[in-house]
Tab-separated table of C-alpha atoms and ligand atoms in Angstrom:
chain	number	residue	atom	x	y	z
F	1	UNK	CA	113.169	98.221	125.791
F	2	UNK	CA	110.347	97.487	124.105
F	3	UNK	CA	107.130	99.876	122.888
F	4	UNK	CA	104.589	98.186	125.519
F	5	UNK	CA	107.206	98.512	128.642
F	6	UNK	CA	107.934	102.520	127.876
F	7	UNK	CA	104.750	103.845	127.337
F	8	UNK	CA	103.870	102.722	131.171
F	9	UNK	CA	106.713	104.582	132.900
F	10	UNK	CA	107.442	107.946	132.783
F	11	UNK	CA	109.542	107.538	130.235
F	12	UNK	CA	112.767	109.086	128.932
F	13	UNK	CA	111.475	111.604	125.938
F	14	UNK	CA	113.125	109.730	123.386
F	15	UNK	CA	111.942	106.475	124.228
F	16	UNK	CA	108.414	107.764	124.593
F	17	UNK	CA	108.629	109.558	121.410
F	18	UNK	CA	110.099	105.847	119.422
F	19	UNK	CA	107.581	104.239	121.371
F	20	UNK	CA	104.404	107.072	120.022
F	21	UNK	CA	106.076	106.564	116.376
F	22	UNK	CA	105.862	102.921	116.128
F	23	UNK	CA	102.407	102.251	117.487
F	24	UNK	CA	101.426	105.271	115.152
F	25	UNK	CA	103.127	103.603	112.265
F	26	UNK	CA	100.822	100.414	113.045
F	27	UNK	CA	97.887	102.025	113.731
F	28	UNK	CA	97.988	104.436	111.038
F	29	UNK	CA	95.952	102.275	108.411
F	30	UNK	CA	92.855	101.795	110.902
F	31	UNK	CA	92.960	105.208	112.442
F	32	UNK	CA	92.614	106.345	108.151
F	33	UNK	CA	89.861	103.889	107.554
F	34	UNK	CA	87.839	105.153	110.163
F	35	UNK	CA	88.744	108.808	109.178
F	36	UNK	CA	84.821	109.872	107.673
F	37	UNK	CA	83.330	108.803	111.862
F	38	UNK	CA	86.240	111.068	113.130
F	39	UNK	CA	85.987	113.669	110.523
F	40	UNK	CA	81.952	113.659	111.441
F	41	UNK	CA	82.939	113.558	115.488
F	42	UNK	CA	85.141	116.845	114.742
F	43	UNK	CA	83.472	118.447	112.105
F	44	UNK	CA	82.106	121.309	114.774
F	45	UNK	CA	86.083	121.438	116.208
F	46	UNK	CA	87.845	121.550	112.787
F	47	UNK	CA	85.700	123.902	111.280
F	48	UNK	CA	86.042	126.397	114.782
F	49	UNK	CA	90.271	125.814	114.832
F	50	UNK	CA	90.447	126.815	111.458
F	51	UNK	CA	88.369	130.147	111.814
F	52	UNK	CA	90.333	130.667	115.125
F	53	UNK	CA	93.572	130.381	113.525
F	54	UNK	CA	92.226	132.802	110.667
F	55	UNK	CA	93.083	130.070	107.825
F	56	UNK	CA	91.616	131.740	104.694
F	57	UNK	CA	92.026	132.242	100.960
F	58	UNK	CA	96.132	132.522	100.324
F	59	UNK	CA	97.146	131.458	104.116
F	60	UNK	CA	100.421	129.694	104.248
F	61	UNK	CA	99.512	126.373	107.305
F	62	UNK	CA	101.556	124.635	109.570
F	63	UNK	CA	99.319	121.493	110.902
F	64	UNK	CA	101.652	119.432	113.592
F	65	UNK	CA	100.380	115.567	114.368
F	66	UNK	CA	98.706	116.037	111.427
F	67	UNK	CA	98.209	112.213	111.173
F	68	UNK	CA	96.397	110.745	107.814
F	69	UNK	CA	95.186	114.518	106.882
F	70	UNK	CA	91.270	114.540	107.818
F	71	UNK	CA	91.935	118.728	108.986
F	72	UNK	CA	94.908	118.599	106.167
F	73	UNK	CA	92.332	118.177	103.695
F	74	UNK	CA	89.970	121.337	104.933
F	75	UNK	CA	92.920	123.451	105.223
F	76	UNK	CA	93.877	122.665	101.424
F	77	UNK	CA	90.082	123.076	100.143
F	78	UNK	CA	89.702	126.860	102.139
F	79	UNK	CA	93.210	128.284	101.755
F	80	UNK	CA	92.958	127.413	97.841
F	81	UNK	CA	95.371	127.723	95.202
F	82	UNK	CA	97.335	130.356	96.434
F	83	UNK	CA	97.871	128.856	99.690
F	84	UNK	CA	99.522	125.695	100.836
F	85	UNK	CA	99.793	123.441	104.053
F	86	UNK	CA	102.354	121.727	105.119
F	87	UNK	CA	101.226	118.100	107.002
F	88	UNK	CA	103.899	117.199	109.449
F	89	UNK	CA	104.080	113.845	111.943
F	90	UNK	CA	106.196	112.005	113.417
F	91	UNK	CA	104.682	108.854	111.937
F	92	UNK	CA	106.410	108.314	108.216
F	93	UNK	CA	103.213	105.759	107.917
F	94	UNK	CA	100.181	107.774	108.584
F	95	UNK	CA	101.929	110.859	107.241
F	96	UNK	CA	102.073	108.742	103.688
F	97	UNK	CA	98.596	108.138	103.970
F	98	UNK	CA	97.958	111.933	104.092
F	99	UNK	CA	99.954	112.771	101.048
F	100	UNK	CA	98.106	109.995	99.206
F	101	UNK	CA	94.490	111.419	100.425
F	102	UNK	CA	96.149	115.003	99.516
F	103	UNK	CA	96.751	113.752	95.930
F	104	UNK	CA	93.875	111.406	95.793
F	105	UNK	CA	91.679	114.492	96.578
F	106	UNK	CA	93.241	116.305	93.791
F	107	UNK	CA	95.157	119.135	95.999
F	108	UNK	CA	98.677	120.549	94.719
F	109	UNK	CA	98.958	122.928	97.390
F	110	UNK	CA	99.720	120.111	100.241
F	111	UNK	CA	103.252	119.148	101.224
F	112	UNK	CA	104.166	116.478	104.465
F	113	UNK	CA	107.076	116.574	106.048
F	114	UNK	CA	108.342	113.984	108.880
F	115	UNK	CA	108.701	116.122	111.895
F	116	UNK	CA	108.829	115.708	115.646
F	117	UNK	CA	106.342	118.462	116.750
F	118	UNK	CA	108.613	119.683	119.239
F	119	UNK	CA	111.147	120.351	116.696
F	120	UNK	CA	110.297	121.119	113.502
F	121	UNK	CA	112.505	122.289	110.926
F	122	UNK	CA	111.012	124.831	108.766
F	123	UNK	CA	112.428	128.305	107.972
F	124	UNK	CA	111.494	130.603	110.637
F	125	UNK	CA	108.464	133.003	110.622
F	126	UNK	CA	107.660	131.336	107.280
F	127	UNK	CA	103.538	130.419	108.019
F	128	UNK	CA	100.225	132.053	108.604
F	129	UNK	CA	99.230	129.939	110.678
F	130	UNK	CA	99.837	127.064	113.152
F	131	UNK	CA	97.442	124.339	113.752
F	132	UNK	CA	97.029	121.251	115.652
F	133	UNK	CA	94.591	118.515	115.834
F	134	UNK	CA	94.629	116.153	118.621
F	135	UNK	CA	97.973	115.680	118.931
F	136	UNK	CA	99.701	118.271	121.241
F	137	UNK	CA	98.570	116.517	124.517
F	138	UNK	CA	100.430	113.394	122.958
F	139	UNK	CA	103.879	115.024	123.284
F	140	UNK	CA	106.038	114.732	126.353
F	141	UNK	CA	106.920	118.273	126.380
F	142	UNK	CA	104.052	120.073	124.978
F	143	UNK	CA	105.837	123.469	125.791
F	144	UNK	CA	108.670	122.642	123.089
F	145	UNK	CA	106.098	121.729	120.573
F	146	UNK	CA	104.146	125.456	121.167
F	147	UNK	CA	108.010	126.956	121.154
F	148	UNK	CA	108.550	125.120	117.614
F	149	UNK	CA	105.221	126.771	116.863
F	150	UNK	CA	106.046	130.175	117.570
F	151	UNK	CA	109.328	129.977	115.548
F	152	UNK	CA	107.808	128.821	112.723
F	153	UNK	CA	104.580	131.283	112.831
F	154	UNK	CA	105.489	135.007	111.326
F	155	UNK	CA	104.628	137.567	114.084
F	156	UNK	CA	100.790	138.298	114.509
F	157	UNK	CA	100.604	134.970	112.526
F	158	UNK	CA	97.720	132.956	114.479
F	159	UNK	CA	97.499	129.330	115.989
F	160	UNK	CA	94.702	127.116	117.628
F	161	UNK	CA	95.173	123.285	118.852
F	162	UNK	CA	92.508	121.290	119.584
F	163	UNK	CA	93.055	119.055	122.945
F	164	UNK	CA	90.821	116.749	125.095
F	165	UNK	CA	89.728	118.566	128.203
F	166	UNK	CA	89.163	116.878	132.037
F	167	UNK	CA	88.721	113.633	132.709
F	168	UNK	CA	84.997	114.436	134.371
F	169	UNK	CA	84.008	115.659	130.650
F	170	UNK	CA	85.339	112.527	129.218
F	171	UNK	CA	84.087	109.655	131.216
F	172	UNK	CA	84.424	107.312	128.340
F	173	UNK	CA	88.006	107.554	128.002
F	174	UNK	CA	88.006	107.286	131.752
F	175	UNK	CA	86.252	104.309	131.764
F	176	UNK	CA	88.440	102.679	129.266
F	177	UNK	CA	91.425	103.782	130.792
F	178	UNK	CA	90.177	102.154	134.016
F	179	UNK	CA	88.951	99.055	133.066
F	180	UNK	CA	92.560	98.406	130.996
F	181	UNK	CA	94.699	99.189	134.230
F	182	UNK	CA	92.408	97.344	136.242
F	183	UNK	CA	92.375	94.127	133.878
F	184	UNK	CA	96.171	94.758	133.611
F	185	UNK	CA	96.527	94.579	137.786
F	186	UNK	CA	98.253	98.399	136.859
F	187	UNK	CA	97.458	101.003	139.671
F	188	UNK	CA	95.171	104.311	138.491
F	189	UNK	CA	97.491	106.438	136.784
F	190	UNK	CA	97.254	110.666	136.951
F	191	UNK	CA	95.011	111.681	134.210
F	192	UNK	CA	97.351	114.549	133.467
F	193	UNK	CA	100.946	112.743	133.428
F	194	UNK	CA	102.474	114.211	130.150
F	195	UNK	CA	102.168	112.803	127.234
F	196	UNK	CA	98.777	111.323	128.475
F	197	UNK	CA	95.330	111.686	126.457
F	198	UNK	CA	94.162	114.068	128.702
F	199	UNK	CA	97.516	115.653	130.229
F	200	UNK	CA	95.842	119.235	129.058
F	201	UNK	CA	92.644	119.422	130.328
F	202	UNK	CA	93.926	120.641	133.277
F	203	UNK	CA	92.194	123.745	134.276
F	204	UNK	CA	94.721	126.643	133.153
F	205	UNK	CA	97.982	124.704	132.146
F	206	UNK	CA	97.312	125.126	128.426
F	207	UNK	CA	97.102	128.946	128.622
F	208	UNK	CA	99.808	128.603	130.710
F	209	UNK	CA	101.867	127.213	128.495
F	210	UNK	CA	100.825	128.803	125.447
F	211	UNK	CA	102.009	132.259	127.457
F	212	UNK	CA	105.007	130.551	128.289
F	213	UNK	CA	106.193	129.723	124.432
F	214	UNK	CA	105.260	133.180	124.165
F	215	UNK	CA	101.862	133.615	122.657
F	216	UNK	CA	99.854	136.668	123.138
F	217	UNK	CA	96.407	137.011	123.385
F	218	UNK	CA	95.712	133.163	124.508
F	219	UNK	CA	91.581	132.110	124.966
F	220	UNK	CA	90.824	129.137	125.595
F	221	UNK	CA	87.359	127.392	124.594
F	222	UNK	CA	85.464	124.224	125.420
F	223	UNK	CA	83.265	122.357	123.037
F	224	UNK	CA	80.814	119.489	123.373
F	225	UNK	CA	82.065	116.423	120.597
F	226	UNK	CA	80.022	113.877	121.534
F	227	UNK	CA	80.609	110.345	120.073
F	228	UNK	CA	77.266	109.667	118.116
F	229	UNK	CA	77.632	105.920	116.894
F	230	UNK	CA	75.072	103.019	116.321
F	231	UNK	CA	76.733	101.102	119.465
F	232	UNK	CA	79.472	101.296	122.623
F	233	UNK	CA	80.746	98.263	120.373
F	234	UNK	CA	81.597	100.404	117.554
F	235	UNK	CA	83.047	103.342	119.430
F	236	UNK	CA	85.259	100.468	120.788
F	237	UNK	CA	85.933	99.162	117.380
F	238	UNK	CA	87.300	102.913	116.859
F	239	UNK	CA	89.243	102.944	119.715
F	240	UNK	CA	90.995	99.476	118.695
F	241	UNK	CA	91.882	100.592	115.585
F	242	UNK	CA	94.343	103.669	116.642
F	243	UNK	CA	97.363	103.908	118.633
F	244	UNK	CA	95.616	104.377	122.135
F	245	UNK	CA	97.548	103.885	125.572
F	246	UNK	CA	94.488	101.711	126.250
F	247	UNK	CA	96.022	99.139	123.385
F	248	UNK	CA	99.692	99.199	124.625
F	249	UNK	CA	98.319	98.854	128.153
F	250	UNK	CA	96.404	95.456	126.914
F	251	UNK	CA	98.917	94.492	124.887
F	252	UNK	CA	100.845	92.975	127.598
F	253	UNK	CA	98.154	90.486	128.543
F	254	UNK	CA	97.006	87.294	126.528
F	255	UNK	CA	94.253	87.245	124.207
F	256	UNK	CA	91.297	85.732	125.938
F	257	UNK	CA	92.513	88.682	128.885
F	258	UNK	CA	92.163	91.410	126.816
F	259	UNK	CA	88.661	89.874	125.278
F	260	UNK	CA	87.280	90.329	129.057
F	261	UNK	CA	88.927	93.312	129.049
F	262	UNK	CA	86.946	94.730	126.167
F	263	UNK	CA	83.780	92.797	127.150
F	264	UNK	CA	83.857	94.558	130.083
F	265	UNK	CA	84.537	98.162	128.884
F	266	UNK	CA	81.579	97.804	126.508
F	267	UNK	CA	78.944	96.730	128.765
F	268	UNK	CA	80.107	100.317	130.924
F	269	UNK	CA	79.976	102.022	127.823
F	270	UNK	CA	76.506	101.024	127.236
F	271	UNK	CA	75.587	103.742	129.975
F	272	UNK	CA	75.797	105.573	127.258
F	273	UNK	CA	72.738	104.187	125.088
F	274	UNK	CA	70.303	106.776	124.020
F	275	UNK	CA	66.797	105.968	122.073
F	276	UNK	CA	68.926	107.830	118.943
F	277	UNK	CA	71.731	105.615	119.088
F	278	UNK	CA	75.101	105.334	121.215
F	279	UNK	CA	76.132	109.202	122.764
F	280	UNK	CA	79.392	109.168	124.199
F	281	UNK	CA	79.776	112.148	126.045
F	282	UNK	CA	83.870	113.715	125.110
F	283	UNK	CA	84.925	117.803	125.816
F	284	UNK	CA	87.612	119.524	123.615
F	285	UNK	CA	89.217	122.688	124.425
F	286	UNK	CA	90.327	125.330	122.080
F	287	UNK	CA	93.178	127.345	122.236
F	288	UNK	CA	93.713	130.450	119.754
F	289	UNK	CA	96.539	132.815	120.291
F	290	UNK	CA	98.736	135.331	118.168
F	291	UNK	CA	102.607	135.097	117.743
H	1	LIG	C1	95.087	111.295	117.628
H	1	LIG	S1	96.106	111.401	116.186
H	1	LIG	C2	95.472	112.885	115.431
H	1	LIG	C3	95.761	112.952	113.963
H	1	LIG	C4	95.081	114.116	113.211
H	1	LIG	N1	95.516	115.398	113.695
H	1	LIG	C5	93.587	114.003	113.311
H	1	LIG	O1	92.973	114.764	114.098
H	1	LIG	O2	93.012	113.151	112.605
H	1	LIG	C6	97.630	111.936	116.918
H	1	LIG	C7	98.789	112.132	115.945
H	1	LIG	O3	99.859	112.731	116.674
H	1	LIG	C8	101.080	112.246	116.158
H	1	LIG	N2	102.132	112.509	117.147
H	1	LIG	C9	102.288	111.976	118.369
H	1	LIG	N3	103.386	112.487	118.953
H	1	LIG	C10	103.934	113.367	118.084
H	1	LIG	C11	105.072	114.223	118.105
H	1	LIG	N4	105.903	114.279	119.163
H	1	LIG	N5	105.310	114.996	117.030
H	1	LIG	C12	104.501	114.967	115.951
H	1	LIG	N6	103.423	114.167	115.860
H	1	LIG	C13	103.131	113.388	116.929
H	1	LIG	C14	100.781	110.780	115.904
H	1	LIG	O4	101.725	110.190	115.039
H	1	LIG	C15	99.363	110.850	115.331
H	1	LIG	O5	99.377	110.945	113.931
């Protein structure tokens, strides 16, 4: 079975997770080159996880999904030289690329280790602090990846992920979600199917299961990120650089089909023109909690 066909099913775990690990692995170079418009799109987030996971001078970080290392990076530069983080992805290729922005930056205290998120094998209660960027709605248990969490956070040690919230504060991703299914003749698929990119807005389901892995003291937080960009046609160029299910689901159709595809998604887009540029409207939520 190939990457395209299991990504459309609900797919056996493994196959999902093989399937997430090679399109990561391909899109890992363009998701890193465009790593200074997503650092700018989640400055406000980053800089909010890290003060709710209490990541200071000397903390000892876990960051899961951590993908080429834009939040690696600020975790390195505030917990200093008496701290460390430990980068871990499933993706051996965009991992790499977060070692060699770790080193290019000139940081000792970051190590990377290739880790399914919803099993990761580091010596229990050894970390500070547990954090995850935009990855946790992307596994197709989330609950195991907060469980692997817990384990590997010391008790009262602190954690906050970072997830898209519902699709009605997200209507770009909506429309780009739509306008692939339609193009590929796929029916409209549930916004919060695991695994999907926004399986945890939900209302409630992330406390729920951050209560369930057994965190105490769970708050949840939404924050405006809004897209600022020149154009719809370079949020687009963004989104066709990383491993999106909006890529896998137009990868099964020919070239000049996905062109109309992506003609099509831009001129809905361009709803979003403002007199300062393109504003694409996009909600996080923020969960903190305490092992
Ligand atoms: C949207 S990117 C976010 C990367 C980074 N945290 C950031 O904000 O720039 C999602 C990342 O999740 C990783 N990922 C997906 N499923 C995973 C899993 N089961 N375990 C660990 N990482 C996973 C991908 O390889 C990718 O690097």
């Amino acid at each position: 079975m190939t990457a395209q066909t299991v990504l459309n099913k609900p797919a056996d775990p493994v196959d999902f997770k093989n399937a997430q690990r090679e399109q990561w692995d391909r899109s890992a170079q363009g998701w890193d080159t465009h790593s200074q418009i997503i650092n700018d799109w989640l400055r406000q987030a980053t800089d909010a996880m890290l003060d709710l996971a209490s990541v200071r001078a000397g903390s000892s970080v876990l960051d899961v999904a951590a993908g080429s290392g834009g939040q690696t990076l600020e975790v390195a530069m505030r917990v200093g030289e008496q701290g460390r983080v430990l980068a871990t992805d499933l993706s051996p290729a965009i991992l790499a690329l977060a070692q060699s922005n770790a080193r290019q930056a000139g940081f000792k205290n970051v190590q990377t280790l290739v880790a399914d998120g919803e099993d990761i094998l580091v010596e229990p209660a050894s970390f500070d602090a547990a954090i995850c960027r935009l990855g946790l709605m992307l596994f197709p248990n989330p609950l195991q990846g907060l469980r692997s969490m817990h384990r590997a956070l010391r008790p009262g040690g602190a954690i906050c992920t970072v997830v898209f919230s519902r699709p009605e504060r997200n209507p770009c991703l909506g429309i780009l979600m739509s306008t692939a299914l339609k193009h590929a003749g796929q029916p409209v698929r549930d916004p919060f199917q695991p695994g999907g990119l926004m399986s945890l807005g939900k209302p409630g389901l992330i406390d729920e299961l951050f209560n369930k892995a057994g965190f105490q003291h769970t708050t949840t937080t939404s924050l405006d990120a809004p897209f600022r960009l020149p154009t719809a046609r370079h949020y687009l160029e963004f989104v066709r650089s990383s491993a999106s299910p909006i890529q896998q689901i137009l990868g099964q159709l020919s070239v000049p089909e996905q062109n109309a595809a992506w003609a099509e998604m831009e001129e809905r887009l361009e709803m979003f023109n403002t007199p300062d540029g393109w504003i694409g409207p996009n909600e996080l939520l923020l969960t903190a909690a305490k092992r």
